[in-house]
mmCIF file of C-alpha atoms in Angstrom:
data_model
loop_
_atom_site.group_PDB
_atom_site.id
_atom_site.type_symbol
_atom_site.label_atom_id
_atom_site.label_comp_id
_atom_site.label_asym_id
_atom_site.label_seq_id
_atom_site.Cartn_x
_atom_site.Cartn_y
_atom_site.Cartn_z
ATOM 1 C CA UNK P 1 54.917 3.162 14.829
ATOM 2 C CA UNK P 2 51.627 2.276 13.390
ATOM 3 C CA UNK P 3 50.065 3.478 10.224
ATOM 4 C CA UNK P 4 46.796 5.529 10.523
ATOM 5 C CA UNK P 5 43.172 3.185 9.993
ATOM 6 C CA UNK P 6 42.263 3.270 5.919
ATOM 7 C CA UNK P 7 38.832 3.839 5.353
ATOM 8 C CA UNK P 8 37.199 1.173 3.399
ATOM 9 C CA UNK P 9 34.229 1.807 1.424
ATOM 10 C CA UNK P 10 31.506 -0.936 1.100
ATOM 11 C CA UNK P 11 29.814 -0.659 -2.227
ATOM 12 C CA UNK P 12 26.477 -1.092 -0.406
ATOM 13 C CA UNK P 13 24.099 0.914 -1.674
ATOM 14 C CA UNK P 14 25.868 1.409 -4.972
ATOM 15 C CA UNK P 15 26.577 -1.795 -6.167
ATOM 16 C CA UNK P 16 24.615 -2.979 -9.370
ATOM 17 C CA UNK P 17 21.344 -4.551 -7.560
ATOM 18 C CA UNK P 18 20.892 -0.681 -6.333
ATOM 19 C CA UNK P 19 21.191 0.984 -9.907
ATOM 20 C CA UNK P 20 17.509 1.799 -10.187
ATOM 21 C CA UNK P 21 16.804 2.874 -6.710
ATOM 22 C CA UNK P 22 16.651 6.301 -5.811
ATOM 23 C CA UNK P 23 18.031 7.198 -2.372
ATOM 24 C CA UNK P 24 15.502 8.304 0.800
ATOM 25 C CA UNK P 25 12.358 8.251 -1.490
ATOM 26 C CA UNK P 26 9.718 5.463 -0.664
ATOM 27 C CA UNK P 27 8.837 3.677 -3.779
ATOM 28 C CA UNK P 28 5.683 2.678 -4.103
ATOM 29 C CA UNK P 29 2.400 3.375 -6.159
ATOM 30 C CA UNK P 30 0.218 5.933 -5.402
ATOM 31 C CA UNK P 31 -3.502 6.210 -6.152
ATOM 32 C CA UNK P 32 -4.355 9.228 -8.414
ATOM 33 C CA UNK P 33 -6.827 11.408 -6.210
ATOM 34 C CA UNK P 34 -7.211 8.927 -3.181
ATOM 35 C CA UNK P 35 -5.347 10.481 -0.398
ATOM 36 C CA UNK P 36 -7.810 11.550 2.537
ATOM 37 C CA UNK P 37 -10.717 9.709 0.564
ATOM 38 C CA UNK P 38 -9.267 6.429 0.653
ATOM 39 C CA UNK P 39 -7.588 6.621 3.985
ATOM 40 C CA UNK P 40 -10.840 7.272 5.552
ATOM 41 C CA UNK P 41 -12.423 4.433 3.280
ATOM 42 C CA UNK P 42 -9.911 1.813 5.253
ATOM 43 C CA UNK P 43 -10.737 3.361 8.469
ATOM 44 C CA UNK P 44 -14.432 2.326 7.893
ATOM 45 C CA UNK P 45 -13.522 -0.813 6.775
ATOM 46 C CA UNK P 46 -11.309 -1.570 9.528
ATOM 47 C CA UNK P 47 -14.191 -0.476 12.399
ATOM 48 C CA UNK P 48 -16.101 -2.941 10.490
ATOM 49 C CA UNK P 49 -13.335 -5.517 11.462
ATOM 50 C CA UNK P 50 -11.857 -6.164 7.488
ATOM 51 C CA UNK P 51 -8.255 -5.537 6.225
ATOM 52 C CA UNK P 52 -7.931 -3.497 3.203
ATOM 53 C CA UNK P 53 -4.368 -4.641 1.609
ATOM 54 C CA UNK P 54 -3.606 -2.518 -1.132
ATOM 55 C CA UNK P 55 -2.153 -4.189 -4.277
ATOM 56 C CA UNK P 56 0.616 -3.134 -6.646
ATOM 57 C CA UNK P 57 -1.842 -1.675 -9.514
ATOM 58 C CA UNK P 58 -4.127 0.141 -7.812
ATOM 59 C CA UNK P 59 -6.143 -2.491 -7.046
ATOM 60 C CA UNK P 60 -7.469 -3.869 -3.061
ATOM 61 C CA UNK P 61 -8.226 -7.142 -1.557
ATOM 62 C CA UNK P 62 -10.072 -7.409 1.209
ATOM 63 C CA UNK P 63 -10.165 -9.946 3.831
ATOM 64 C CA UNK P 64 -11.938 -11.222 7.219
ATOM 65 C CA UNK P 65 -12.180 -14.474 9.022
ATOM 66 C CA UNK P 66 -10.157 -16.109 6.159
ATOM 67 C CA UNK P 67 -12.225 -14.808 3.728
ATOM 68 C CA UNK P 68 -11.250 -12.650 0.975
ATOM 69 C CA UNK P 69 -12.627 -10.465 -1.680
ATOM 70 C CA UNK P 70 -10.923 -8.682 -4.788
ATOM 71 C CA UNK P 71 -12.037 -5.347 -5.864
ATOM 72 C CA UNK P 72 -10.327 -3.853 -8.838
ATOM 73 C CA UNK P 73 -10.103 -0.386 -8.382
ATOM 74 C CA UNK P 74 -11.276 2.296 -5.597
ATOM 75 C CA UNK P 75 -14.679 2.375 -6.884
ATOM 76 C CA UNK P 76 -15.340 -1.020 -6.652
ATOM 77 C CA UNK P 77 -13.722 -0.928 -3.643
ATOM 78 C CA UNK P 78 -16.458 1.633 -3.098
ATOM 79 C CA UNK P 79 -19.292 -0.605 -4.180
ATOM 80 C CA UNK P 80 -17.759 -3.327 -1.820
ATOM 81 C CA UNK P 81 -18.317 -0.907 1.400
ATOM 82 C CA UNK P 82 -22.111 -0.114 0.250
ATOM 83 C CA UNK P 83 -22.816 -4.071 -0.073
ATOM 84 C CA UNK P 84 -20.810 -4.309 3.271
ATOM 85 C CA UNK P 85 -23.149 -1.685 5.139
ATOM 86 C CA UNK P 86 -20.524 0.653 5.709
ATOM 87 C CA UNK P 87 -21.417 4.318 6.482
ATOM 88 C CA UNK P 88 -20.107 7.467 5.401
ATOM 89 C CA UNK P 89 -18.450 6.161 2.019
ATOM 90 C CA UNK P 90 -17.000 8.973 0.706
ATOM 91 C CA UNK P 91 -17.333 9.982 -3.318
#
């Protein structure tokens, strides 16, 4: 006669390198009041053939052909687009 399986728990998620992490929730920072605006801004930029990479405080770099160019904040990014020749840049 054999005893029944024990379930073993793996401390996985809740081990100590976990503490600060919330569970199912994407952590990452947001842009106060970008949203549509600056989805639509990468959009352009993209058709345009450039990457818009979007750094950890709130800032962008954008690159082509090896190339790259900082801008520090969604209005420079702005600026950037208007220099670029892009159409449409939203407010």
């Amino acid at each position: 006669m054999s005893a029944a399986p024990q379930k073993v728990e793996s401390p996985g998620c809740q081990s100590e390198a976990f503490a600060n992490h919330s569970h199912n929730v994407v952590d990452f920072a947001t842009i106060p009041g970008a949203g549509k605006a600056l989805a639509t801004l990468k959009a352009q930029f993209a058709s345009a053939g450039h990457q818009v990479h979007v750094g950890g405080n709130d800032d962008f770099i954008v690159t082509r052909w090896g190339m790259s160019r900082y801008c520090e904040n969604l209005t420079a990014l702005r600026r950037f687009a208007l220099v670029l020749g892009i159409a449409n840049v939203p407010n």
